[in-house]
């Protein structure tokens, strides 16, 4: 199985800040990577697919990058509704998720 | 806009079989380019992909559950199901069904709201 390691496990930031979350795969996965946002008590929501493509309806302050083993999710100009848990997921082989990054209000 | 809804018992006894159904509306499971998946999340923990089924009946499972999980589909009812046998407390989780889009890197673009399943006597 491909292991996905996210960092940091949690991050505190203020409204208006820019935050970057990283995800590393245990082996190369090209751009077979998605990012999800999950708020308490709700299902995850797809933000980014194929490493850098923005899902329809997702604000442009979300961006993704990377290929191979190393990937990033950047959220620019944080809004109050962005405070949530973020997961990466590799879809190169049988899917696996990272352990999640909790984005908290400072 | 496709919608998914999980259903099934919320409480299962240890060693018994967990059975859940996902009903798809607003789209056909018979359409090409989609996989239909199950994912679970223990309380306070991360997401675990369980497996998927394609319209042909082709299935994949995560290796750790391959011996206990079966995913099946009834395209005439636009439903797919998860059966997990010999459950233990470790199978207690919120179970989600979802749609994977082949053209979008097999990402999960639609999710059900989730169903809480507790394994307890």
mmCIF file of C-alpha atoms in Angstrom:
data_model
loop_
_atom_site.group_PDB
_atom_site.id
_atom_site.type_symbol
_atom_site.label_atom_id
_atom_site.label_comp_id
_atom_site.label_asym_id
_atom_site.label_seq_id
_atom_site.Cartn_x
_atom_site.Cartn_y
_atom_site.Cartn_z
ATOM 1 C CA UNK A 1 0.000 0.000 0.000
ATOM 2 C CA UNK A 2 1.118 3.558 -0.669
ATOM 3 C CA UNK A 3 1.448 5.553 2.560
ATOM 4 C CA UNK A 4 0.559 9.243 2.612
ATOM 5 C CA UNK A 5 2.159 11.504 5.202
ATOM 6 C CA UNK A 6 0.712 14.939 5.808
ATOM 7 C CA UNK A 7 2.364 17.793 7.636
ATOM 8 C CA UNK A 8 1.817 19.538 9.849
ATOM 9 C CA UNK A 9 -0.786 17.544 11.824
ATOM 10 C CA UNK A 10 -2.281 20.841 12.883
ATOM 11 C CA UNK A 11 -1.726 24.505 12.143
ATOM 12 C CA UNK A 12 -3.057 27.710 13.653
ATOM 13 C CA UNK A 13 -3.630 30.740 11.473
ATOM 14 C CA UNK A 14 -5.607 33.948 11.301
ATOM 15 C CA UNK A 15 -8.196 35.153 8.827
ATOM 16 C CA UNK A 16 -6.346 36.625 5.882
ATOM 17 C CA UNK A 17 -3.249 34.454 6.292
ATOM 18 C CA UNK A 18 -1.843 32.065 3.715
ATOM 19 C CA UNK A 19 -1.347 28.449 4.772
ATOM 20 C CA UNK A 20 0.420 25.579 3.026
ATOM 21 C CA UNK A 21 -0.131 21.906 3.874
ATOM 22 C CA UNK A 22 2.150 19.249 2.495
ATOM 23 C CA UNK A 23 1.598 15.625 1.621
ATOM 24 C CA UNK A 24 4.298 13.081 0.807
ATOM 25 C CA UNK A 25 3.700 9.711 -0.814
ATOM 26 C CA UNK A 26 5.795 6.670 0.055
ATOM 27 C CA UNK A 27 6.391 6.161 -3.659
ATOM 28 C CA UNK A 28 5.863 8.153 -6.811
ATOM 29 C CA UNK A 29 2.244 8.713 -7.792
ATOM 30 C CA UNK A 30 2.634 11.171 -10.693
ATOM 31 C CA UNK A 31 -0.297 13.573 -10.191
ATOM 32 C CA UNK A 32 -2.776 11.038 -8.867
ATOM 33 C CA UNK A 33 -3.612 13.118 -5.829
ATOM 34 C CA UNK A 34 -6.734 14.760 -4.435
ATOM 35 C CA UNK A 35 -7.377 17.124 -1.541
ATOM 36 C CA UNK A 36 -10.519 17.192 0.608
ATOM 37 C CA UNK A 37 -11.909 19.506 3.266
ATOM 38 C CA UNK A 38 -13.960 18.120 6.136
ATOM 39 C CA UNK A 39 -15.946 20.104 8.667
ATOM 40 C CA UNK A 40 -17.291 18.555 11.882
ATOM 41 C CA UNK A 41 -20.206 16.205 11.381
ATOM 42 C CA UNK A 42 -20.131 16.406 7.600
ATOM 43 C CA UNK A 43 -18.758 14.361 4.732
ATOM 44 C CA UNK A 44 -15.487 15.404 3.116
ATOM 45 C CA UNK A 45 -15.675 17.806 0.196
ATOM 46 C CA UNK A 46 -13.445 17.527 -2.869
ATOM 47 C CA UNK A 47 -11.277 20.602 -3.404
ATOM 48 C CA UNK A 48 -8.508 19.608 -5.805
ATOM 49 C CA UNK A 49 -8.011 16.609 -8.098
ATOM 50 C CA UNK A 50 -5.120 15.493 -10.263
ATOM 51 C CA UNK A 51 -2.859 17.397 -7.870
ATOM 52 C CA UNK A 52 -3.631 20.876 -9.176
ATOM 53 C CA UNK A 53 -7.085 21.012 -10.777
ATOM 54 C CA UNK A 54 -9.725 22.959 -8.905
ATOM 55 C CA UNK A 55 -13.058 21.223 -8.451
ATOM 56 C CA UNK A 56 -16.004 23.164 -9.846
ATOM 57 C CA UNK A 57 -17.373 25.636 -7.333
ATOM 58 C CA UNK A 58 -14.291 25.692 -5.099
ATOM 59 C CA UNK A 59 -12.906 29.198 -4.486
ATOM 60 C CA UNK A 60 -9.720 30.126 -6.314
ATOM 61 C CA UNK A 61 -7.914 30.843 -3.037
ATOM 62 C CA UNK A 62 -7.386 27.073 -2.895
ATOM 63 C CA UNK A 63 -4.539 25.782 -5.020
ATOM 64 C CA UNK A 64 -2.640 22.537 -5.311
ATOM 65 C CA UNK A 65 0.736 21.597 -6.694
ATOM 66 C CA UNK A 66 3.352 18.919 -6.935
ATOM 67 C CA UNK A 67 3.982 15.638 -8.663
ATOM 68 C CA UNK A 68 5.818 12.426 -7.971
ATOM 69 C CA UNK A 69 6.039 12.146 -4.181
ATOM 70 C CA UNK A 70 5.605 15.685 -2.859
ATOM 71 C CA UNK A 71 2.440 17.760 -2.971
ATOM 72 C CA UNK A 72 1.078 20.965 -1.491
ATOM 73 C CA UNK A 73 -2.282 22.502 -0.757
ATOM 74 C CA UNK A 74 -2.165 26.279 -0.359
ATOM 75 C CA UNK A 75 -5.011 28.359 0.975
ATOM 76 C CA UNK A 76 -4.562 32.068 0.387
ATOM 77 C CA UNK A 77 -6.369 34.821 2.263
ATOM 78 C CA UNK A 78 -7.966 32.463 4.783
ATOM 79 C CA UNK A 79 -11.663 32.917 5.355
ATOM 80 C CA UNK A 80 -13.577 31.912 8.505
ATOM 81 C CA UNK A 81 -15.222 29.019 6.666
ATOM 82 C CA UNK A 82 -11.830 27.509 5.770
ATOM 83 C CA UNK A 83 -11.088 26.315 9.294
ATOM 84 C CA UNK A 84 -11.516 22.569 8.993
ATOM 85 C CA UNK A 85 -9.563 19.332 8.580
ATOM 86 C CA UNK A 86 -7.829 18.710 5.255
ATOM 87 C CA UNK A 87 -6.948 15.309 3.806
ATOM 88 C CA UNK A 88 -4.844 14.282 0.858
ATOM 89 C CA UNK A 89 -5.641 11.061 -1.013
ATOM 90 C CA UNK A 90 -3.588 9.180 -3.540
ATOM 91 C CA UNK A 91 -5.493 7.493 -6.348
ATOM 92 C CA UNK A 92 -2.530 6.025 -8.234
ATOM 93 C CA UNK A 93 -3.293 2.583 -6.835
ATOM 94 C CA UNK A 94 -5.859 1.417 -4.303
ATOM 95 C CA UNK A 95 -6.649 4.746 -2.642
ATOM 96 C CA UNK A 96 -5.173 5.791 0.676
ATOM 97 C CA UNK A 97 -5.591 8.992 2.642
ATOM 98 C CA UNK A 98 -3.194 11.068 4.649
ATOM 99 C CA UNK A 99 -3.869 11.324 8.370
ATOM 100 C CA UNK A 100 -5.298 14.821 8.074
ATOM 101 C CA UNK A 101 -4.259 18.362 8.959
ATOM 102 C CA UNK A 102 -6.400 20.386 11.319
ATOM 103 C CA UNK A 103 -6.506 24.092 10.447
ATOM 104 C CA UNK A 104 -7.440 26.074 13.535
ATOM 105 C CA UNK A 105 -8.112 29.719 14.189
ATOM 106 C CA UNK A 106 -5.281 31.504 15.978
ATOM 107 C CA UNK B 1 -26.325 16.805 -9.309
ATOM 108 C CA UNK B 2 -25.897 13.225 -8.130
ATOM 109 C CA UNK B 3 -26.841 12.480 -4.527
ATOM 110 C CA UNK B 4 -25.975 9.452 -2.417
ATOM 111 C CA UNK B 5 -27.676 8.202 0.733
ATOM 112 C CA UNK B 6 -26.495 5.448 3.040
ATOM 113 C CA UNK B 7 -28.931 3.213 4.900
ATOM 114 C CA UNK B 8 -28.719 0.255 7.226
ATOM 115 C CA UNK B 9 -28.609 -0.703 10.892
ATOM 116 C CA UNK B 10 -26.748 1.547 13.254
ATOM 117 C CA UNK B 11 -25.897 -1.232 15.679
ATOM 118 C CA UNK B 12 -24.303 -4.589 14.883
ATOM 119 C CA UNK B 13 -23.240 -7.272 17.343
ATOM 120 C CA UNK B 14 -19.638 -8.503 17.382
ATOM 121 C CA UNK B 15 -18.937 -11.441 15.039
ATOM 122 C CA UNK B 16 -22.054 -10.659 13.004
ATOM 123 C CA UNK B 17 -22.317 -9.143 9.518
ATOM 124 C CA UNK B 18 -22.632 -5.455 8.758
ATOM 125 C CA UNK B 19 -24.789 -4.646 5.728
ATOM 126 C CA UNK B 20 -25.181 -1.156 4.291
ATOM 127 C CA UNK B 21 -26.832 0.147 1.139
ATOM 128 C CA UNK B 22 -26.143 3.315 -0.811
ATOM 129 C CA UNK B 23 -28.934 4.723 -2.961
ATOM 130 C CA UNK B 24 -27.886 6.935 -5.857
ATOM 131 C CA UNK B 25 -30.209 9.630 -7.207
ATOM 132 C CA UNK B 26 -29.799 12.288 -9.878
ATOM 133 C CA UNK B 27 -27.653 10.046 -12.023
ATOM 134 C CA UNK B 28 -27.365 6.478 -13.235
ATOM 135 C CA UNK B 29 -24.923 3.957 -11.850
ATOM 136 C CA UNK B 30 -24.848 2.453 -15.318
ATOM 137 C CA UNK B 31 -23.140 5.533 -16.765
ATOM 138 C CA UNK B 32 -19.559 4.954 -17.794
ATOM 139 C CA UNK B 33 -16.636 6.681 -16.153
ATOM 140 C CA UNK B 34 -17.632 6.275 -12.541
ATOM 141 C CA UNK B 35 -16.736 3.950 -9.704
ATOM 142 C CA UNK B 36 -18.903 3.572 -6.618
ATOM 143 C CA UNK B 37 -16.992 3.394 -3.370
ATOM 144 C CA UNK B 38 -17.241 2.873 0.367
ATOM 145 C CA UNK B 39 -15.104 4.815 2.851
ATOM 146 C CA UNK B 40 -15.171 4.766 6.631
ATOM 147 C CA UNK B 41 -14.006 7.002 9.464
ATOM 148 C CA UNK B 42 -13.725 5.956 13.120
ATOM 149 C CA UNK B 43 -14.747 8.684 15.527
ATOM 150 C CA UNK B 44 -12.052 11.336 15.792
ATOM 151 C CA UNK B 45 -9.814 9.589 13.279
ATOM 152 C CA UNK B 46 -8.943 9.720 9.608
ATOM 153 C CA UNK B 47 -10.516 8.322 6.470
ATOM 154 C CA UNK B 48 -10.101 4.753 5.253
ATOM 155 C CA UNK B 49 -11.068 3.726 1.724
ATOM 156 C CA UNK B 50 -12.708 0.281 1.811
ATOM 157 C CA UNK B 51 -13.391 -0.617 -1.800
ATOM 158 C CA UNK B 52 -15.188 0.167 -5.026
ATOM 159 C CA UNK B 53 -17.398 -1.341 -7.692
ATOM 160 C CA UNK B 54 -17.715 -0.495 -11.368
ATOM 161 C CA UNK B 55 -20.880 -0.840 -13.398
ATOM 162 C CA UNK B 56 -19.531 -4.110 -14.833
ATOM 163 C CA UNK B 57 -19.397 -5.579 -11.350
ATOM 164 C CA UNK B 58 -15.604 -5.318 -11.184
ATOM 165 C CA UNK B 59 -14.469 -4.662 -7.621
ATOM 166 C CA UNK B 60 -11.377 -3.601 -5.694
ATOM 167 C CA UNK B 61 -10.801 -3.789 -1.935
ATOM 168 C CA UNK B 62 -8.201 -2.521 0.474
ATOM 169 C CA UNK B 63 -5.974 -5.459 1.358
ATOM 170 C CA UNK B 64 -6.716 -5.333 5.090
ATOM 171 C CA UNK B 65 -10.452 -5.878 4.484
ATOM 172 C CA UNK B 66 -10.367 -8.016 1.356
ATOM 173 C CA UNK B 67 -11.178 -11.223 3.225
ATOM 174 C CA UNK B 68 -14.231 -9.739 4.993
ATOM 175 C CA UNK B 69 -15.728 -7.148 2.647
ATOM 176 C CA UNK B 70 -17.980 -7.592 -0.353
ATOM 177 C CA UNK B 71 -19.364 -4.757 -2.468
ATOM 178 C CA UNK B 72 -22.245 -5.499 -4.812
ATOM 179 C CA UNK B 73 -24.540 -3.441 -6.978
ATOM 180 C CA UNK B 74 -28.109 -3.501 -8.229
ATOM 181 C CA UNK B 75 -28.074 -1.053 -11.119
ATOM 182 C CA UNK B 76 -31.806 -1.548 -11.723
ATOM 183 C CA UNK B 77 -32.400 0.032 -8.325
ATOM 184 C CA UNK B 78 -29.447 2.417 -8.608
ATOM 185 C CA UNK B 79 -28.045 0.998 -5.394
ATOM 186 C CA UNK B 80 -24.810 -0.546 -4.236
ATOM 187 C CA UNK B 81 -24.081 -2.309 -1.000
ATOM 188 C CA UNK B 82 -21.319 -3.153 1.444
ATOM 189 C CA UNK B 83 -21.254 -6.376 3.428
ATOM 190 C CA UNK B 84 -18.607 -6.741 6.107
ATOM 191 C CA UNK B 85 -18.542 -10.020 7.956
ATOM 192 C CA UNK B 86 -17.165 -11.010 11.369
ATOM 193 C CA UNK B 87 -17.200 -7.447 12.671
ATOM 194 C CA UNK B 88 -15.411 -6.304 15.814
ATOM 195 C CA UNK B 89 -15.351 -3.071 17.782
ATOM 196 C CA UNK B 90 -12.620 -1.874 15.424
ATOM 197 C CA UNK B 91 -15.236 -1.698 12.660
ATOM 198 C CA UNK B 92 -17.183 0.971 14.576
ATOM 199 C CA UNK B 93 -17.132 4.063 12.359
ATOM 200 C CA UNK B 94 -19.056 6.464 10.189
ATOM 201 C CA UNK B 95 -19.475 4.756 6.827
ATOM 202 C CA UNK B 96 -19.688 6.873 3.696
ATOM 203 C CA UNK B 97 -20.548 5.919 0.157
ATOM 204 C CA UNK B 98 -19.129 7.972 -2.659
ATOM 205 C CA UNK B 99 -18.696 8.381 -6.404
ATOM 206 C CA UNK B 100 -15.239 8.261 -7.965
ATOM 207 C CA UNK B 101 -14.819 10.034 -11.281
ATOM 208 C CA UNK B 102 -12.405 8.293 -13.610
ATOM 209 C CA UNK B 103 -11.772 11.410 -15.681
ATOM 210 C CA UNK B 104 -10.962 13.451 -12.585
ATOM 211 C CA UNK B 105 -8.142 11.294 -11.341
ATOM 212 C CA UNK B 106 -10.552 8.878 -9.698
ATOM 213 C CA UNK B 107 -11.297 11.460 -7.028
ATOM 214 C CA UNK B 108 -14.439 11.284 -4.900
ATOM 215 C CA UNK B 109 -16.586 14.148 -6.132
ATOM 216 C CA UNK B 110 -19.820 13.136 -4.390
ATOM 217 C CA UNK B 111 -20.358 11.687 -0.937
ATOM 218 C CA UNK B 112 -23.308 10.499 1.099
ATOM 219 C CA UNK B 113 -23.935 12.141 4.442
ATOM 220 C CA UNK B 114 -22.575 9.103 6.272
ATOM 221 C CA UNK B 115 -24.111 6.558 8.601
ATOM 222 C CA UNK B 116 -22.863 5.788 12.087
ATOM 223 C CA UNK B 117 -22.342 2.088 12.716
ATOM 224 C CA UNK B 118 -21.534 0.837 16.199
ATOM 225 C CA UNK B 119 -20.341 -2.698 16.853
ATOM 226 C CA UNK B 120 -21.378 -3.647 20.356
ATOM 227 C CA UNK B 121 -23.213 -6.390 22.188
#
